[in-house]
Coordinates of C-alpha atoms and ligand atoms in Angstrom, one line a residue:
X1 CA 8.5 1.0 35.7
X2 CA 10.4 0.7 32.1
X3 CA 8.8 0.0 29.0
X4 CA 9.6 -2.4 26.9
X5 CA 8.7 -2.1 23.1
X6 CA 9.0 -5.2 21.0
X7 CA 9.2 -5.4 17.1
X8 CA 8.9 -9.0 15.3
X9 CA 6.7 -11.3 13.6
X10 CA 3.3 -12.3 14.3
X11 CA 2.9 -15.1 12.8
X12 CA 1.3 -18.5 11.2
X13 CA 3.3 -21.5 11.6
X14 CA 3.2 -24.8 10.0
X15 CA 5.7 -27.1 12.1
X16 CA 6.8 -30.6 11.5
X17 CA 8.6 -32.3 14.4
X18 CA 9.7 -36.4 14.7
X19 CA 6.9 -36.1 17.0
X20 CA 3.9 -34.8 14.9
X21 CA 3.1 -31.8 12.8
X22 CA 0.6 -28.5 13.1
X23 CA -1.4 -26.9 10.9
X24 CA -0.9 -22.8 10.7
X25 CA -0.7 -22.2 14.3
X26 CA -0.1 -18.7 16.2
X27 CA 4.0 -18.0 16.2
X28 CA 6.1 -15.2 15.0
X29 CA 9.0 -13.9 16.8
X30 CA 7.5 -11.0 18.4
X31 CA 4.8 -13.7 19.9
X32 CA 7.4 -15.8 21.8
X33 CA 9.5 -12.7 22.8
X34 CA 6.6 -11.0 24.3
X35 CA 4.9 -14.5 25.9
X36 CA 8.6 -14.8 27.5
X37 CA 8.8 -11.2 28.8
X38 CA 5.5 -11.3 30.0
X39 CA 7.1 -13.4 33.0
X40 CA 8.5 -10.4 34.3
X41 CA 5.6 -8.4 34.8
X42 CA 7.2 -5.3 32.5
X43 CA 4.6 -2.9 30.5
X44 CA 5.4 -4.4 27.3
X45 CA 3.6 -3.5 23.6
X46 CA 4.6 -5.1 20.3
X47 CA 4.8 -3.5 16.7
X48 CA 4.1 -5.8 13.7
X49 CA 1.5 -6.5 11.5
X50 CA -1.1 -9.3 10.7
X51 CA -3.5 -9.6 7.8
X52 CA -7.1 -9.7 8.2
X53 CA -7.5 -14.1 7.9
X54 CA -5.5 -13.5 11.6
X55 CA -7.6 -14.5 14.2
X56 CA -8.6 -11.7 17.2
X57 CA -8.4 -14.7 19.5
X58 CA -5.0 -14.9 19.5
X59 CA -4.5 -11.1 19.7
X60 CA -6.9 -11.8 22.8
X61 CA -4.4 -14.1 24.1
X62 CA -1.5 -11.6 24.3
X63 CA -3.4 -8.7 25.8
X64 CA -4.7 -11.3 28.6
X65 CA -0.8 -11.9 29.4
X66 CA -0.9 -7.8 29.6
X67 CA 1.2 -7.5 26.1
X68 CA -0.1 -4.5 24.5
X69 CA -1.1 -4.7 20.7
X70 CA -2.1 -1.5 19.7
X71 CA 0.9 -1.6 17.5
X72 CA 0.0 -4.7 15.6
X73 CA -1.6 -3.4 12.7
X74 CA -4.3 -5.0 10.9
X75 CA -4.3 -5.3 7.2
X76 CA -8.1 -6.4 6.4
X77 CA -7.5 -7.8 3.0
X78 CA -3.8 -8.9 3.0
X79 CA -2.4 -12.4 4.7
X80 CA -0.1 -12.6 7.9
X81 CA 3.0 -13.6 7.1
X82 CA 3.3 -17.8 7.2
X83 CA 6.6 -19.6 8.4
X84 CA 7.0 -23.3 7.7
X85 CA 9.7 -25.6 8.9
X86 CA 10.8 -29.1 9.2
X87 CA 12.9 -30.7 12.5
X88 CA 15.5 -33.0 11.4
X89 CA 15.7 -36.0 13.7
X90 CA 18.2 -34.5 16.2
X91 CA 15.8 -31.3 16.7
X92 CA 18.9 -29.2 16.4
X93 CA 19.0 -28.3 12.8
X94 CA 15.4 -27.9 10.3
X95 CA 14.8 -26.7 7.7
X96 CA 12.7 -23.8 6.3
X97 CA 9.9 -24.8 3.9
X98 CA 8.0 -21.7 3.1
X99 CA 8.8 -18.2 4.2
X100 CA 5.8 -15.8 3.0
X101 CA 6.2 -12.3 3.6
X102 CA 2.6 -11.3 2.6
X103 CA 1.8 -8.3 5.0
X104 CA 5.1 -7.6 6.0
X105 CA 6.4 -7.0 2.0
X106 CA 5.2 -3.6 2.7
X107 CA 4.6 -3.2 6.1
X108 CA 5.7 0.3 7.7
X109 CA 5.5 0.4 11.1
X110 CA 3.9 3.0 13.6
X111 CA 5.0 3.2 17.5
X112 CA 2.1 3.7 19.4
X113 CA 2.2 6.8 21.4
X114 CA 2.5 5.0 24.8
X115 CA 5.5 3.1 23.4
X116 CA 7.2 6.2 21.7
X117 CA 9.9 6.4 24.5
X118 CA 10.9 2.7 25.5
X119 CA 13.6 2.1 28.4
X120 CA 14.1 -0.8 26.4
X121 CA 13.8 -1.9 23.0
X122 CA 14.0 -5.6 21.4
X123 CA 14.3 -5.7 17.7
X124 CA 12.7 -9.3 17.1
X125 CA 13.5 -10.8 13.8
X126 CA 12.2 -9.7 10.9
X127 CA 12.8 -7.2 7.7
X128 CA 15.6 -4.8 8.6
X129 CA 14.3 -1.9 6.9
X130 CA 11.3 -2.3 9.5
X131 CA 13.4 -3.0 12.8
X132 CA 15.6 0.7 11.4
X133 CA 12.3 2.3 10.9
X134 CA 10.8 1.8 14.2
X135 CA 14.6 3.2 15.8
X136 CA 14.1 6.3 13.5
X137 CA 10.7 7.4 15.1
X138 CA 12.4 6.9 18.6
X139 CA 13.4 10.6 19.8
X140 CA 15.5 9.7 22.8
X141 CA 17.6 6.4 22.8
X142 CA 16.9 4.0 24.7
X143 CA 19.2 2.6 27.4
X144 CA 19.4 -1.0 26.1
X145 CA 19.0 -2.5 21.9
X146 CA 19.0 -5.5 21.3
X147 CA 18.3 -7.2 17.7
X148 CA 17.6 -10.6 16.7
X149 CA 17.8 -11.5 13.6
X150 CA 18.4 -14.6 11.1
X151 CA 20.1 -16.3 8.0
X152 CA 17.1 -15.1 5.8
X153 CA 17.7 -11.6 6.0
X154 CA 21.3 -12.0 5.7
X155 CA 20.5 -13.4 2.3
X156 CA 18.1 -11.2 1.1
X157 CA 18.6 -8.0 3.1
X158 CA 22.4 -7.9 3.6
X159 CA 22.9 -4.0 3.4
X160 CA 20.1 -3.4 5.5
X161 CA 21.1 -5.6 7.8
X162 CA 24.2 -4.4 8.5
X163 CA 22.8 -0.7 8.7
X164 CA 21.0 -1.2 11.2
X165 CA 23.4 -3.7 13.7
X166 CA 25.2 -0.9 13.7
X167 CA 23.0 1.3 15.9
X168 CA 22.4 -1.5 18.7
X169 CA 24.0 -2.5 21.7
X170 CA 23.3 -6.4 22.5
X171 CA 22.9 -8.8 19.0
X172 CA 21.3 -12.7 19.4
X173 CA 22.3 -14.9 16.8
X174 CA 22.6 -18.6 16.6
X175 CA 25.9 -20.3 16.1
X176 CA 25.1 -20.9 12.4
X177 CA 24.3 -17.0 12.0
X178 CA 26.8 -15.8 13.6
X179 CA 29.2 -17.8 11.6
X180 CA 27.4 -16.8 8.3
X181 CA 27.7 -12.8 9.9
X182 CA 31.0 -12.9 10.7
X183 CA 32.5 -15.7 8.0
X184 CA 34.7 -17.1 11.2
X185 CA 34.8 -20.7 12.0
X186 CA 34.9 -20.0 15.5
X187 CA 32.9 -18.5 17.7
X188 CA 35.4 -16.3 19.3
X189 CA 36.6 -15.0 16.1
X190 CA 32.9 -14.2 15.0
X191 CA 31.9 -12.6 17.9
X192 CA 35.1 -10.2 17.7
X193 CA 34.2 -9.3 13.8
X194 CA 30.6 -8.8 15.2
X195 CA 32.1 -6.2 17.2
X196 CA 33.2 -4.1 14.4
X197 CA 30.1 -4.2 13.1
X198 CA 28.2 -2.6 15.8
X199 CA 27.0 -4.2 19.2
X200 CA 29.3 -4.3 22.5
X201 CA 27.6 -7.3 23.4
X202 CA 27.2 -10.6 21.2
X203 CA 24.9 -13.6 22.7
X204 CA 25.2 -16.5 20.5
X205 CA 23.0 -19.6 21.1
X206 CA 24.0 -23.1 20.3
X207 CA 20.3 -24.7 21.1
X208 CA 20.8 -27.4 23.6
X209 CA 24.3 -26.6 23.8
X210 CA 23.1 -23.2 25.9
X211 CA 24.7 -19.5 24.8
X212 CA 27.4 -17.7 25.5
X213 CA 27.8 -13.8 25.9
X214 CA 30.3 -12.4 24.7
X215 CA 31.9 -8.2 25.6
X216 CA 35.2 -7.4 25.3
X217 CA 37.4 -10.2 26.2
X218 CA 35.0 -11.5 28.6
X219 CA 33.1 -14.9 27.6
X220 CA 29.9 -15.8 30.0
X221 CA 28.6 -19.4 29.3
X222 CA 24.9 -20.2 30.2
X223 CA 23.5 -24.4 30.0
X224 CA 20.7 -25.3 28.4
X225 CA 18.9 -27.5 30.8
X226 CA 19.3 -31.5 30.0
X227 CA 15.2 -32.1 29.2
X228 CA 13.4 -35.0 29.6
X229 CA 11.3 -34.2 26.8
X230 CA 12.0 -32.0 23.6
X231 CA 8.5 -31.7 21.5
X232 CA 9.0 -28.6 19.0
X233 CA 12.2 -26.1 19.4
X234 CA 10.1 -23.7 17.6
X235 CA 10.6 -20.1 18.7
X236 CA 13.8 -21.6 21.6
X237 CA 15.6 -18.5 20.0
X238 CA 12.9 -16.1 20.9
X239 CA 11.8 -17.0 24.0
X240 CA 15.7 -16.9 25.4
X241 CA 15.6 -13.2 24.1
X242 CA 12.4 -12.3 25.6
X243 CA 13.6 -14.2 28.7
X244 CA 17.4 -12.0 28.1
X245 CA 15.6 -8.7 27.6
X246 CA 12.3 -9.0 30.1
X247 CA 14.7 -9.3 32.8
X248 CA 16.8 -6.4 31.5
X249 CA 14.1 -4.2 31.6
X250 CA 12.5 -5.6 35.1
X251 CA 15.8 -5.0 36.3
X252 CA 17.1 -1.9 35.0
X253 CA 20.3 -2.3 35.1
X254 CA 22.5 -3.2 31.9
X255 CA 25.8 -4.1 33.3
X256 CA 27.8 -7.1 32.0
X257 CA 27.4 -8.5 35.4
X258 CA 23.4 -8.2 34.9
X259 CA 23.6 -9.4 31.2
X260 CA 25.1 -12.7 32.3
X261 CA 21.9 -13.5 35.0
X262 CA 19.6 -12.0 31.7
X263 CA 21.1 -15.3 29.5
X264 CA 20.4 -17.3 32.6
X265 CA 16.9 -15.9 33.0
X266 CA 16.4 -16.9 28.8
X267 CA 17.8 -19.9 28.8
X268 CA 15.6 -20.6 32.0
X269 CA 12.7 -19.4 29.5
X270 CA 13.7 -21.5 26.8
X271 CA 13.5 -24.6 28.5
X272 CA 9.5 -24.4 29.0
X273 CA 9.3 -23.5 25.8
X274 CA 10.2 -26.6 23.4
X275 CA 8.1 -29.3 26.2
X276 CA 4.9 -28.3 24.2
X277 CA 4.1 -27.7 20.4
X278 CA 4.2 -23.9 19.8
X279 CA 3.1 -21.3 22.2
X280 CA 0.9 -23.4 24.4
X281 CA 4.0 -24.5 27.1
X282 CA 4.5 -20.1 27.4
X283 CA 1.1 -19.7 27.5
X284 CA 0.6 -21.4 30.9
X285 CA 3.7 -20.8 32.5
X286 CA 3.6 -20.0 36.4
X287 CA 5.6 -18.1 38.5
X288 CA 6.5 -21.2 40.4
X289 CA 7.6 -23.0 37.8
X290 CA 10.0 -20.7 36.5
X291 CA 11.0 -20.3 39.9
X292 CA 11.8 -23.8 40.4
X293 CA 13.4 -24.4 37.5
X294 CA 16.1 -21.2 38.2
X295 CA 17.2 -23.4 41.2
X296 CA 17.9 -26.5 39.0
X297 CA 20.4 -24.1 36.9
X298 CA 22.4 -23.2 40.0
X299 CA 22.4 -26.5 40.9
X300 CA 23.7 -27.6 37.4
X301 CA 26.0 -25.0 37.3
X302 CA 27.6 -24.5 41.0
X303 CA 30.6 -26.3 42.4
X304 CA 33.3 -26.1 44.6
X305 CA 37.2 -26.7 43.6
X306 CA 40.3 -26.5 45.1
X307 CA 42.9 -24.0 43.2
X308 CA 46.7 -24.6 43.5
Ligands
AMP418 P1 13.1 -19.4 16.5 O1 12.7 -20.9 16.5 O2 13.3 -18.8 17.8 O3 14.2 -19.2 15.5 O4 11.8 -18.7 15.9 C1 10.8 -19.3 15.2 C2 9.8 -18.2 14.8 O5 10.4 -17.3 13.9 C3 8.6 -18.8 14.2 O6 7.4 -18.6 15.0 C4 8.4 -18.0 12.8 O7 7.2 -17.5 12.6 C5 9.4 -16.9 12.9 N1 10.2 -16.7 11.7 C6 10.6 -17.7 10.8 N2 11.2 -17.1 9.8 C7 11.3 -15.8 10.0 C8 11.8 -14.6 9.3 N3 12.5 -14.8 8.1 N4 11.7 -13.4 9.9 C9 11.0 -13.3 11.0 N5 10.5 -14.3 11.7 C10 10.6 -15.5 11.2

């Protein structure tokens, strides 16, 4: 079976949504990605770091969904890094209210031994410098990267940044990010500069407009699914690429072809994860569910035209 290594925050977040608001709850990037992989039943571990007010509970959580922590490092006296953000009322923009680095100023990471040699490697957003050290202590290279990333490290990290998109093979940005990246308008144009830059592959996700996946002069379009219900979009971005990258490395195979079902598979993932506040919708996820839910897609998606 392939490994998959994750890197990405663990997190506190403070949400507000028109619906209600939480106090630091568990997030971070590298929490939804691995909660969303986890579906696939891949060996998956995740390098970050946490400070020592971070409760073992939540660590708890993770391993019982088989996630393997032993590269989350524990700083006793510092603080885990704290996101806070704000909805605006059509859930598809916020605003960030606080982003505090506090562990992860001066975080350097260390790939467990088990995870030296991933099949697969997702870098989940966070510092640059980190997501190019962890590639650096990687000896043979894996058969798929992929990076998220975000607008705050495009502001405050630019260089390192684009050092290391330039070593990976898949990037997943959102449609403001990529715009910001690429300083195109459109999306086509964007995801062309991206090229230059690096990756083969560009996935850009427009939220409840779905993603598209872009390589070469192919274009792949995924739906989001229409919801019911929308509670907190919080970690939507993630989840899609643990969703993208857990069924990359289930799979194995890391054709185009495969990539588009991958975008499927996140978007799938995606959709549980905004019904609930935080991580508690990925938490209890079933099989079944998922299941079920991959057959409304096709059914959104599939029709039957006459050409000529
Ligand atoms: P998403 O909604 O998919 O963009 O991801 C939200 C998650 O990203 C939250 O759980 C935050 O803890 C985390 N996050 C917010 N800002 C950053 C940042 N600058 N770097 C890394 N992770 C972040």
């Amino acid at each position: 079976m392939s490994k998959l290594l994750i890197v990405g925050t663990v997190a506190f977040d403070a949400i507000e949504t028109p619906f209600g608001k939480t106090d630091k709850i568990l997030g971070g990037a590298a929490t939804y990605i691995s909660l969303s992989a986890s579906q696939f039943g891949v060996e998956s571990g995740i390098v970050s770091v946490v400070g020592g007010d971070f409760p073992k509970e939540y660590l708890r959580k993770l391993n019982a969904r088989n996630i393997n922590t032993d590269g989350i490092e524990v700083v006793e006296d510092g603080k885990t890094f704290f996101w806070k953000g704000k909805y605006h009322n059509d859930l598809n923009s916020r605003d960030t209210l606080i982003t505090d680095l506090n562990v992860l100023a001066d975080f350097k990471p260390v790939v467990p031994k088990r995870f030296i040699q991933p099949e697969f490697l997702m870098l989940g957003n966070l510092h640059p410098a980190v997501q190019m050290a962890v590639i650096n202590q990687i000896p043979v290279r894996p058969k798929l990267v992929v990076l998220d990333t975000m607008n705050f490290w495009m502001d405050n990290t630019w260089d390192q940044l684009m050092e290391v998109i330039a070593k990976i093979d898949v990037i997943t940005i959102n449609d403001e990010e990529a715009r910001q990246l690429s300083g195109e308008y459109s999306l086509v144009k964007a995801a062309q500069k991206i090229y230059e830059m690096g990756p083969k592959y560009v996935v850009i996700k427009k939220g409840e407009h779905g993603a598209l996946l872009f390589h070469e002069d192919n274009v792949f379009f995924a739906p989001a699914l229409p919801l019911e219900e929308v509670f907190d979009p919080t970690g939507a971005g993630d989840t899609f690429a643990g969703g993208f990258i857990g069924h990359m490395t289930r799979t194995e195979d890391i054709s185009f072809e495969n990539m588009k079902r991958g975008v499927i598979a996140g978007s799938n993932l995606a959709s549980f994860c905004v019904e609930k506040f935080g991580t508690e919708r990925m938490e209890n996820l079933t099989h079944d569910e998922i299941q079920e839910r991959l057959l409304q897609f096709k059914l959104l998606t599939q029709f039957d035209i006459e050409l000529g």
